[in-house]
Amino acid sequence: ADAAAADAAAADAAAAEGALAALAVEAAEEQEDPVQKMDDLLFRSTMHALATRLKPTDLPVLTSTFYSQYILPSRPAGTTIDLKHTSYKKLSTFLEDLQARGVLVIKETGKGVTSIVEFNRSHDDVEKHGGEVAVPVERPGKKTTVSVVLLYQQPSALNALFAGQPCTDPTGRVYTSSQIQKAVTAYVAKHGLASPVKKNVVTLDTMLTDALFKPKERSFNMQMPYDELQRRVLDAMNPHHRIVTGDKTSKLLKGMPPRIFLEIERRGQRLVTLTTNLEWYGVEPKDFAQEMQLIVAASATVGTNVKGKPEVLVQGEAVEEIVKHLMEEYGIVRGLIDAPEPKKKKGK
């Protein structure tokens, strides 16, 4: 009996020790390396910018401009990117790493000035991490969650390319960028257009040549890199989008998503901050005006602009407060807000 009791005690001790070890492992996993965490945030934001914001027609773009106008607006709401807290320390080091991976190409376009001159939207990293949706971060107390799904409608000139390919909305011939990539890959393979000599080079057939080039630009047996073909097909598509607000999804809307627009005007002796396009993202202008009135402790009213659209007018310059409230309370990503740079307050 004593031996059995001893064995049971030993088993209990071993189980307890195993449980403590498991807890230690879980605790270690929860304590994520802050540098790695910042690296991941920078990387994912950059991939999202390349997948959904930067266009071939934007090139060349200064690396500093790419960072401020493309990467930063692509980060999830409520997050901050600090290059000094990454393992790269500098933007140039990070971009050189992306260039080594084949994601983009940077060149010196002036003395001490570098620009991005090419990027590969079909790169595995961009496809994997870029995503179709601008994903917001869940925050306690937020009224709703807003995201935008980017879609592309196929023109009739590309009927043969998409024949038999699955799409998001068959009645509207609408596809995601990943579906477009798969359609191009399938078409190239089906018609044997891949160059047998040059790696990742495609010889265009008559259909692709006619659909992607103007008459004066066409020539027989045109060749181009596979990723350039992907970009040209995407550029030939008509951009559309759907706005997802909470559990509601909008109908298919033409063009790129409209941004919430902020501007500062002088009316008489006073400055006012005007906000429009709130209703696109499920924000009720009257409720928003009441909320801003409490936040800035100033008058906030709802009117109508020259286009007949609702407009929230806040007394004084309140750009910083409005942007913060939209992001933190309504979950709207910064890239969907078009706002002037707030002026530095006196004494700062």
mmCIF file of C-alpha atoms in Angstrom:
data_model
loop_
_atom_site.group_PDB
_atom_site.id
_atom_site.type_symbol
_atom_site.label_atom_id
_atom_site.label_comp_id
_atom_site.label_asym_id
_atom_site.label_seq_id
_atom_site.Cartn_x
_atom_site.Cartn_y
_atom_site.Cartn_z
ATOM 1 C CA ALA A 1 0.000 0.000 0.000
ATOM 2 C CA ASP A 2 2.899 2.303 0.912
ATOM 3 C CA ALA A 3 4.569 1.557 -2.450
ATOM 4 C CA ALA A 4 1.328 2.309 -4.329
ATOM 5 C CA ALA A 5 0.941 5.573 -2.448
ATOM 6 C CA ALA A 6 4.523 6.509 -3.252
ATOM 7 C CA ASP A 7 3.989 5.754 -6.942
ATOM 8 C CA ALA A 8 0.823 7.865 -6.987
ATOM 9 C CA ALA A 9 2.638 10.750 -5.307
ATOM 10 C CA ALA A 10 5.470 10.496 -7.834
ATOM 11 C CA ALA A 11 2.972 10.497 -10.705
ATOM 12 C CA ASP A 12 1.225 13.582 -9.269
ATOM 13 C CA ALA A 13 4.567 15.353 -8.911
ATOM 14 C CA ALA A 14 5.508 14.518 -12.494
ATOM 15 C CA ALA A 15 2.135 15.758 -13.756
ATOM 16 C CA ALA A 16 2.515 18.988 -11.800
ATOM 17 C CA GLU A 17 6.026 19.472 -13.141
ATOM 18 C CA GLY A 18 4.739 18.879 -16.701
ATOM 19 C CA ALA A 19 1.943 21.406 -16.213
ATOM 20 C CA LEU A 20 4.385 24.010 -14.929
ATOM 21 C CA ALA A 21 6.658 23.384 -17.912
ATOM 22 C CA ALA A 22 3.725 23.815 -20.293
ATOM 23 C CA LEU A 23 2.770 27.076 -18.585
ATOM 24 C CA ALA A 24 6.346 28.286 -18.882
ATOM 25 C CA VAL A 25 6.341 27.549 -22.615
ATOM 26 C CA GLU A 26 3.018 29.382 -23.059
ATOM 27 C CA ALA A 27 4.321 32.378 -21.110
ATOM 28 C CA ALA A 28 7.459 32.482 -23.257
ATOM 29 C CA GLU A 29 5.380 32.364 -26.428
ATOM 30 C CA GLU A 30 3.204 35.228 -25.186
ATOM 31 C CA GLN A 31 6.268 37.381 -24.572
ATOM 32 C CA GLU A 32 6.867 38.044 -28.246
ATOM 33 C CA ASP A 33 10.085 39.749 -29.196
ATOM 34 C CA PRO A 34 9.127 43.451 -29.668
ATOM 35 C CA VAL A 35 11.682 43.856 -32.468
ATOM 36 C CA GLN A 36 10.252 40.876 -34.355
ATOM 37 C CA LYS A 37 6.749 42.193 -33.747
ATOM 38 C CA MET A 38 7.699 45.575 -35.257
ATOM 39 C CA ASP A 39 9.437 43.818 -38.177
ATOM 40 C CA ASP A 40 6.262 41.840 -38.875
ATOM 41 C CA LEU A 41 4.086 44.967 -38.739
ATOM 42 C CA LEU A 42 6.386 46.812 -41.157
ATOM 43 C CA PHE A 43 6.518 43.837 -43.525
ATOM 44 C CA ARG A 44 2.772 43.156 -43.565
ATOM 45 C CA SER A 45 1.943 46.849 -44.032
ATOM 46 C CA THR A 46 4.384 47.073 -46.942
ATOM 47 C CA MET A 47 2.983 43.958 -48.621
ATOM 48 C CA HIS A 48 -0.531 45.363 -48.264
ATOM 49 C CA ALA A 49 0.606 48.657 -49.804
ATOM 50 C CA LEU A 50 2.140 46.835 -52.781
ATOM 51 C CA ALA A 51 -0.943 44.652 -53.242
ATOM 52 C CA THR A 52 -3.621 47.329 -52.985
ATOM 53 C CA ARG A 53 -2.209 50.866 -53.204
ATOM 54 C CA LEU A 54 0.873 51.269 -55.367
ATOM 55 C CA LYS A 55 0.155 51.244 -59.112
ATOM 56 C CA PRO A 56 2.622 50.878 -61.991
ATOM 57 C CA THR A 57 1.587 54.353 -63.135
ATOM 58 C CA ASP A 58 2.829 55.748 -59.777
ATOM 59 C CA LEU A 59 6.399 54.728 -60.605
ATOM 60 C CA PRO A 60 9.030 55.901 -60.086
ATOM 61 C CA VAL A 61 8.165 56.861 -56.515
ATOM 62 C CA LEU A 62 10.600 58.261 -53.959
ATOM 63 C CA THR A 63 11.313 55.751 -51.205
ATOM 64 C CA SER A 64 10.445 58.381 -48.582
ATOM 65 C CA THR A 65 7.117 59.020 -50.321
ATOM 66 C CA PHE A 66 6.428 55.287 -50.527
ATOM 67 C CA TYR A 67 6.933 55.026 -46.788
ATOM 68 C CA SER A 68 4.803 58.019 -45.777
ATOM 69 C CA GLN A 69 2.008 57.788 -48.363
ATOM 70 C CA TYR A 70 1.766 54.046 -48.996
ATOM 71 C CA ILE A 71 3.210 52.002 -46.108
ATOM 72 C CA LEU A 72 2.004 54.041 -43.125
ATOM 73 C CA PRO A 73 -1.628 54.357 -44.358
ATOM 74 C CA SER A 74 -1.641 50.555 -44.868
ATOM 75 C CA ARG A 75 -0.926 49.673 -41.247
ATOM 76 C CA PRO A 76 -3.820 48.356 -39.132
ATOM 77 C CA ALA A 77 -5.804 50.923 -37.166
ATOM 78 C CA GLY A 78 -4.364 51.712 -33.767
ATOM 79 C CA THR A 79 -0.816 50.566 -34.600
ATOM 80 C CA THR A 80 2.397 52.564 -34.987
ATOM 81 C CA ILE A 81 5.459 51.749 -37.057
ATOM 82 C CA ASP A 82 8.807 52.907 -35.666
ATOM 83 C CA LEU A 83 11.731 52.054 -37.949
ATOM 84 C CA LYS A 84 14.221 52.559 -35.115
ATOM 85 C CA HIS A 85 12.539 49.703 -33.234
ATOM 86 C CA THR A 86 12.897 47.256 -36.134
ATOM 87 C CA SER A 87 15.903 45.078 -36.836
ATOM 88 C CA TYR A 88 16.506 47.137 -40.003
ATOM 89 C CA LYS A 89 16.824 50.502 -38.178
ATOM 90 C CA LYS A 90 16.628 52.367 -41.512
ATOM 91 C CA LEU A 91 14.127 52.370 -44.390
ATOM 92 C CA SER A 92 16.921 51.901 -46.941
ATOM 93 C CA THR A 93 18.060 48.654 -45.263
ATOM 94 C CA PHE A 94 14.509 47.288 -45.284
ATOM 95 C CA LEU A 95 13.962 48.147 -48.955
ATOM 96 C CA GLU A 96 17.313 46.625 -49.916
ATOM 97 C CA ASP A 97 16.159 43.398 -48.250
ATOM 98 C CA LEU A 98 12.929 43.462 -50.301
ATOM 99 C CA GLN A 99 14.986 44.063 -53.432
ATOM 100 C CA ALA A 100 17.114 41.007 -52.640
ATOM 101 C CA ARG A 101 13.918 38.957 -52.356
ATOM 102 C CA GLY A 102 12.748 40.152 -55.786
ATOM 103 C CA VAL A 103 9.798 42.121 -54.424
ATOM 104 C CA LEU A 104 10.850 45.495 -55.831
ATOM 105 C CA VAL A 105 13.696 47.377 -57.512
ATOM 106 C CA ILE A 106 15.236 50.576 -56.135
ATOM 107 C CA LYS A 107 17.589 52.916 -57.960
ATOM 108 C CA GLU A 108 19.401 56.150 -57.183
ATOM 109 C CA THR A 109 17.522 58.814 -59.175
ATOM 110 C CA GLY A 110 19.557 61.733 -57.905
ATOM 111 C CA LYS A 111 22.368 62.583 -55.548
ATOM 112 C CA GLY A 112 21.366 60.898 -52.304
ATOM 113 C CA VAL A 113 17.850 60.277 -53.645
ATOM 114 C CA THR A 114 16.479 56.757 -54.179
ATOM 115 C CA SER A 115 13.237 55.690 -55.835
ATOM 116 C CA ILE A 116 11.277 52.508 -56.393
ATOM 117 C CA VAL A 117 11.246 51.917 -60.160
ATOM 118 C CA GLU A 118 9.674 48.429 -60.295
ATOM 119 C CA PHE A 119 7.660 46.118 -58.052
ATOM 120 C CA ASN A 120 6.352 42.584 -58.370
ATOM 121 C CA ARG A 121 2.704 42.357 -57.329
ATOM 122 C CA SER A 122 2.622 38.639 -58.149
ATOM 123 C CA HIS A 123 5.521 37.863 -55.791
ATOM 124 C CA ASP A 124 4.688 35.122 -53.278
ATOM 125 C CA ASP A 125 5.133 37.449 -50.291
ATOM 126 C CA VAL A 126 2.810 40.083 -51.742
ATOM 127 C CA GLU A 127 0.189 37.468 -52.640
ATOM 128 C CA LYS A 128 0.430 35.813 -49.220
ATOM 129 C CA HIS A 129 0.498 38.869 -46.981
ATOM 130 C CA GLY A 130 -1.029 41.627 -49.139
ATOM 131 C CA GLY A 131 -4.595 40.379 -48.953
ATOM 132 C CA GLU A 132 -7.746 41.623 -50.615
ATOM 133 C CA VAL A 133 -9.129 43.357 -47.558
ATOM 134 C CA ALA A 134 -7.894 46.305 -45.533
ATOM 135 C CA VAL A 135 -8.226 44.520 -42.197
ATOM 136 C CA PRO A 136 -8.869 46.692 -39.137
ATOM 137 C CA VAL A 137 -7.804 45.832 -35.613
ATOM 138 C CA GLU A 138 -10.526 44.948 -33.121
ATOM 139 C CA ARG A 139 -10.594 47.494 -30.297
ATOM 140 C CA PRO A 140 -12.706 47.484 -27.127
ATOM 141 C CA GLY A 141 -15.721 49.788 -27.348
ATOM 142 C CA LYS A 142 -15.491 50.269 -31.111
ATOM 143 C CA LYS A 143 -18.934 50.688 -32.653
ATOM 144 C CA THR A 144 -18.298 48.726 -35.791
ATOM 145 C CA THR A 145 -15.648 47.222 -38.017
ATOM 146 C CA VAL A 146 -15.029 48.571 -41.497
ATOM 147 C CA SER A 147 -13.123 46.916 -44.309
ATOM 148 C CA VAL A 148 -12.908 47.293 -48.066
ATOM 149 C CA VAL A 149 -12.766 44.425 -50.558
ATOM 150 C CA LEU A 150 -11.037 45.371 -53.806
ATOM 151 C CA LEU A 151 -12.430 43.715 -56.938
ATOM 152 C CA TYR A 152 -11.856 44.020 -60.684
ATOM 153 C CA GLN A 153 -14.385 43.699 -63.515
ATOM 154 C CA GLN A 154 -13.297 41.976 -66.695
ATOM 155 C CA PRO A 155 -13.666 43.853 -70.017
ATOM 156 C CA SER A 156 -15.113 41.956 -72.984
ATOM 157 C CA ALA A 157 -11.722 42.079 -74.734
ATOM 158 C CA LEU A 158 -10.472 39.551 -72.169
ATOM 159 C CA ASN A 159 -13.374 37.074 -72.489
ATOM 160 C CA ALA A 160 -11.072 34.301 -73.731
ATOM 161 C CA LEU A 161 -8.685 34.774 -70.798
ATOM 162 C CA PHE A 162 -11.388 34.273 -68.161
ATOM 163 C CA ALA A 163 -13.478 31.636 -69.964
ATOM 164 C CA GLY A 164 -14.383 28.924 -67.457
ATOM 165 C CA GLN A 165 -12.556 30.631 -64.573
ATOM 166 C CA PRO A 166 -14.338 30.979 -61.201
ATOM 167 C CA CYS A 167 -15.082 34.526 -60.107
ATOM 168 C CA THR A 168 -16.557 36.376 -57.148
ATOM 169 C CA ASP A 169 -19.644 37.584 -59.018
ATOM 170 C CA PRO A 170 -20.367 35.653 -62.251
ATOM 171 C CA THR A 171 -23.127 38.070 -63.333
ATOM 172 C CA GLY A 172 -20.713 40.993 -63.218
ATOM 173 C CA ARG A 173 -17.539 39.152 -64.304
ATOM 174 C CA VAL A 174 -15.820 40.397 -61.143
ATOM 175 C CA TYR A 175 -12.587 38.883 -59.816
ATOM 176 C CA THR A 176 -10.130 39.316 -56.964
ATOM 177 C CA SER A 177 -6.469 39.919 -57.818
ATOM 178 C CA SER A 178 -5.571 36.340 -56.851
ATOM 179 C CA GLN A 179 -8.287 34.989 -59.173
ATOM 180 C CA ILE A 180 -6.881 37.140 -61.968
ATOM 181 C CA GLN A 181 -3.406 35.737 -61.367
ATOM 182 C CA LYS A 182 -4.724 32.165 -61.533
ATOM 183 C CA ALA A 183 -6.627 32.920 -64.765
ATOM 184 C CA VAL A 184 -3.488 34.318 -66.413
ATOM 185 C CA THR A 185 -1.427 31.318 -65.276
ATOM 186 C CA ALA A 186 -4.021 28.888 -66.629
ATOM 187 C CA TYR A 187 -4.289 30.715 -69.961
ATOM 188 C CA VAL A 188 -0.508 30.812 -70.473
ATOM 189 C CA ALA A 189 -0.241 27.084 -69.720
ATOM 190 C CA LYS A 190 -3.237 26.117 -71.888
ATOM 191 C CA HIS A 191 -1.922 27.962 -74.950
ATOM 192 C CA GLY A 192 1.758 27.143 -74.430
ATOM 193 C CA LEU A 193 2.835 30.780 -74.248
ATOM 194 C CA ALA A 194 5.727 30.347 -71.792
ATOM 195 C CA SER A 195 9.081 30.831 -73.473
ATOM 196 C CA PRO A 196 11.034 27.553 -73.665
ATOM 197 C CA VAL A 197 14.284 29.504 -73.572
ATOM 198 C CA LYS A 198 13.804 32.498 -71.278
ATOM 199 C CA LYS A 199 12.663 31.844 -67.727
ATOM 200 C CA ASN A 200 9.482 33.661 -66.657
ATOM 201 C CA VAL A 201 9.001 35.203 -70.118
ATOM 202 C CA VAL A 202 5.710 34.902 -72.022
ATOM 203 C CA THR A 203 5.053 35.233 -75.758
ATOM 204 C CA LEU A 204 1.753 37.051 -76.262
ATOM 205 C CA ASP A 205 -0.842 35.660 -78.637
ATOM 206 C CA THR A 206 -3.153 37.811 -80.761
ATOM 207 C CA MET A 207 -5.856 38.026 -78.085
ATOM 208 C CA LEU A 208 -3.504 39.309 -75.383
ATOM 209 C CA THR A 209 -1.745 41.695 -77.762
ATOM 210 C CA ASP A 210 -5.024 43.236 -78.945
ATOM 211 C CA ALA A 211 -6.492 43.475 -75.428
ATOM 212 C CA LEU A 212 -3.454 44.954 -73.675
ATOM 213 C CA PHE A 213 -1.884 47.248 -76.269
ATOM 214 C CA LYS A 214 -3.006 50.115 -78.481
ATOM 215 C CA PRO A 215 -2.751 49.474 -82.262
ATOM 216 C CA LYS A 216 0.459 51.513 -82.651
ATOM 217 C CA GLU A 217 2.117 49.607 -79.784
ATOM 218 C CA ARG A 218 1.423 46.115 -81.137
ATOM 219 C CA SER A 219 3.923 43.856 -82.878
ATOM 220 C CA PHE A 220 4.081 40.187 -83.841
ATOM 221 C CA ASN A 221 5.216 37.672 -81.205
ATOM 222 C CA MET A 222 5.595 40.259 -78.465
ATOM 223 C CA GLN A 223 7.333 38.986 -75.329
ATOM 224 C CA MET A 224 7.341 40.252 -71.759
ATOM 225 C CA PRO A 225 8.148 39.056 -68.246
ATOM 226 C CA TYR A 226 5.371 37.061 -66.610
ATOM 227 C CA ASP A 227 4.917 39.572 -63.763
ATOM 228 C CA GLU A 228 4.542 42.428 -66.271
ATOM 229 C CA LEU A 229 1.800 40.474 -68.043
ATOM 230 C CA GLN A 230 0.041 40.083 -64.692
ATOM 231 C CA ARG A 231 0.251 43.842 -64.071
ATOM 232 C CA ARG A 232 -0.996 44.732 -67.550
ATOM 233 C CA VAL A 233 -4.000 42.438 -67.205
ATOM 234 C CA LEU A 234 -4.825 43.929 -63.793
ATOM 235 C CA ASP A 235 -4.488 47.481 -65.192
ATOM 236 C CA ALA A 236 -6.836 46.556 -68.051
ATOM 237 C CA MET A 237 -9.550 45.555 -65.573
ATOM 238 C CA ASN A 238 -12.150 48.005 -64.257
ATOM 239 C CA PRO A 239 -11.714 48.560 -60.493
ATOM 240 C CA HIS A 240 -14.704 47.938 -58.208
ATOM 241 C CA HIS A 241 -15.131 47.443 -54.496
ATOM 242 C CA ARG A 242 -17.461 46.406 -51.709
ATOM 243 C CA ILE A 243 -17.548 48.055 -48.291
ATOM 244 C CA VAL A 244 -18.095 45.717 -45.345
ATOM 245 C CA THR A 245 -19.511 47.498 -42.280
ATOM 246 C CA GLY A 246 -19.988 45.178 -39.352
ATOM 247 C CA ASP A 247 -22.031 42.280 -40.709
ATOM 248 C CA LYS A 248 -23.341 44.260 -43.697
ATOM 249 C CA THR A 249 -21.786 44.143 -47.160
ATOM 250 C CA SER A 250 -22.527 46.835 -49.718
ATOM 251 C CA LYS A 251 -23.533 46.138 -53.283
ATOM 252 C CA LEU A 252 -20.810 46.124 -55.934
ATOM 253 C CA LEU A 253 -19.582 49.706 -56.344
ATOM 254 C CA LYS A 254 -17.637 51.117 -59.291
ATOM 255 C CA GLY A 255 -14.148 52.557 -58.991
ATOM 256 C CA MET A 256 -11.806 52.618 -56.039
ATOM 257 C CA PRO A 257 -13.386 53.191 -52.613
ATOM 258 C CA PRO A 258 -14.128 56.850 -51.808
ATOM 259 C CA ARG A 259 -12.205 58.202 -48.868
ATOM 260 C CA ILE A 260 -13.630 60.150 -45.961
ATOM 261 C CA PHE A 261 -12.639 63.701 -46.829
ATOM 262 C CA LEU A 262 -11.545 66.315 -44.306
ATOM 263 C CA GLU A 263 -10.741 69.943 -45.052
ATOM 264 C CA ILE A 264 -10.199 73.133 -43.103
ATOM 265 C CA GLU A 265 -11.980 76.313 -44.181
ATOM 266 C CA ARG A 266 -11.976 79.862 -42.893
ATOM 267 C CA ARG A 267 -15.454 81.198 -42.359
ATOM 268 C CA GLY A 268 -15.350 84.787 -41.249
ATOM 269 C CA GLN A 269 -12.839 85.077 -38.434
ATOM 270 C CA ARG A 270 -12.979 81.388 -37.535
ATOM 271 C CA LEU A 271 -11.601 78.110 -38.825
ATOM 272 C CA VAL A 272 -13.911 75.135 -39.238
ATOM 273 C CA THR A 273 -13.176 71.479 -40.049
ATOM 274 C CA LEU A 274 -15.485 69.833 -42.592
ATOM 275 C CA THR A 275 -15.953 66.058 -42.931
ATOM 276 C CA THR A 276 -17.792 64.331 -45.792
ATOM 277 C CA ASN A 277 -18.381 60.758 -47.087
ATOM 278 C CA LEU A 278 -19.029 59.406 -43.585
ATOM 279 C CA GLU A 279 -22.200 57.639 -44.720
ATOM 280 C CA TRP A 280 -20.178 55.426 -47.115
ATOM 281 C CA TYR A 281 -18.720 53.659 -44.090
ATOM 282 C CA GLY A 282 -21.840 53.346 -41.968
ATOM 283 C CA VAL A 283 -21.102 56.441 -39.867
ATOM 284 C CA GLU A 284 -24.271 58.418 -39.097
ATOM 285 C CA PRO A 285 -23.361 62.140 -39.537
ATOM 286 C CA LYS A 286 -25.694 63.336 -36.748
ATOM 287 C CA ASP A 287 -24.280 60.862 -34.236
ATOM 288 C CA PHE A 288 -20.738 61.696 -35.316
ATOM 289 C CA ALA A 289 -21.351 65.436 -34.869
ATOM 290 C CA GLN A 290 -22.624 64.877 -31.322
ATOM 291 C CA GLU A 291 -19.604 62.732 -30.488
ATOM 292 C CA MET A 292 -17.142 65.291 -31.859
ATOM 293 C CA GLN A 293 -18.871 68.070 -29.941
ATOM 294 C CA LEU A 294 -18.084 66.260 -26.697
ATOM 295 C CA ILE A 295 -14.519 65.395 -27.736
ATOM 296 C CA VAL A 296 -13.400 68.876 -28.846
ATOM 297 C CA ALA A 297 -15.757 70.848 -26.546
ATOM 298 C CA ALA A 298 -16.898 72.995 -29.459
ATOM 299 C CA SER A 299 -19.929 73.309 -31.701
ATOM 300 C CA ALA A 300 -20.443 70.534 -34.266
ATOM 301 C CA THR A 301 -23.352 70.525 -36.717
ATOM 302 C CA VAL A 302 -24.557 68.672 -39.804
ATOM 303 C CA GLY A 303 -25.163 70.509 -43.064
ATOM 304 C CA THR A 304 -25.175 69.855 -46.789
ATOM 305 C CA ASN A 305 -22.271 70.578 -49.138
ATOM 306 C CA VAL A 306 -22.511 71.958 -52.686
ATOM 307 C CA LYS A 307 -23.015 68.416 -54.019
ATOM 308 C CA GLY A 308 -26.003 67.846 -51.754
ATOM 309 C CA LYS A 309 -24.122 65.394 -49.516
ATOM 310 C CA PRO A 310 -24.138 65.410 -45.685
ATOM 311 C CA GLU A 311 -21.289 67.390 -44.165
ATOM 312 C CA VAL A 312 -20.202 67.554 -40.529
ATOM 313 C CA LEU A 313 -18.892 70.983 -39.513
ATOM 314 C CA VAL A 314 -16.740 71.242 -36.383
ATOM 315 C CA GLN A 315 -15.702 74.640 -35.057
ATOM 316 C CA GLY A 316 -11.928 75.086 -35.022
ATOM 317 C CA GLU A 317 -9.182 72.908 -36.423
ATOM 318 C CA ALA A 318 -10.015 69.342 -35.342
ATOM 319 C CA VAL A 319 -8.308 67.179 -37.959
ATOM 320 C CA GLU A 320 -6.238 65.196 -35.471
ATOM 321 C CA GLU A 321 -9.209 64.533 -33.176
ATOM 322 C CA ILE A 322 -11.528 63.503 -36.043
ATOM 323 C CA VAL A 323 -9.006 61.105 -37.587
ATOM 324 C CA LYS A 324 -8.270 59.522 -34.215
ATOM 325 C CA HIS A 325 -11.979 59.066 -33.458
ATOM 326 C CA LEU A 326 -12.710 57.507 -36.857
ATOM 327 C CA MET A 327 -9.862 55.034 -36.458
ATOM 328 C CA GLU A 328 -10.313 54.099 -32.814
ATOM 329 C CA GLU A 329 -14.097 54.259 -32.451
ATOM 330 C CA TYR A 330 -15.229 53.189 -35.924
ATOM 331 C CA GLY A 331 -12.318 50.972 -36.983
ATOM 332 C CA ILE A 332 -11.700 52.866 -40.229
ATOM 333 C CA VAL A 333 -8.130 52.404 -41.465
ATOM 334 C CA ARG A 334 -6.033 55.539 -41.979
ATOM 335 C CA GLY A 335 -5.696 54.912 -45.708
ATOM 336 C CA LEU A 336 -9.452 55.469 -46.129
ATOM 337 C CA ILE A 337 -9.224 58.987 -44.658
ATOM 338 C CA ASP A 338 -8.070 61.934 -46.781
ATOM 339 C CA ALA A 339 -7.026 64.606 -44.316
ATOM 340 C CA PRO A 340 -4.630 67.579 -44.337
ATOM 341 C CA GLU A 341 -1.668 67.513 -42.004
ATOM 342 C CA PRO A 342 -2.733 69.004 -38.666
ATOM 343 C CA LYS A 343 -1.011 72.262 -37.775
ATOM 344 C CA LYS A 344 1.375 72.246 -34.833
ATOM 345 C CA LYS A 345 -0.324 73.606 -31.760
ATOM 346 C CA LYS A 346 1.210 76.627 -30.025
ATOM 347 C CA GLY A 347 3.664 75.782 -27.333
ATOM 348 C CA LYS A 348 4.651 72.423 -28.953
#
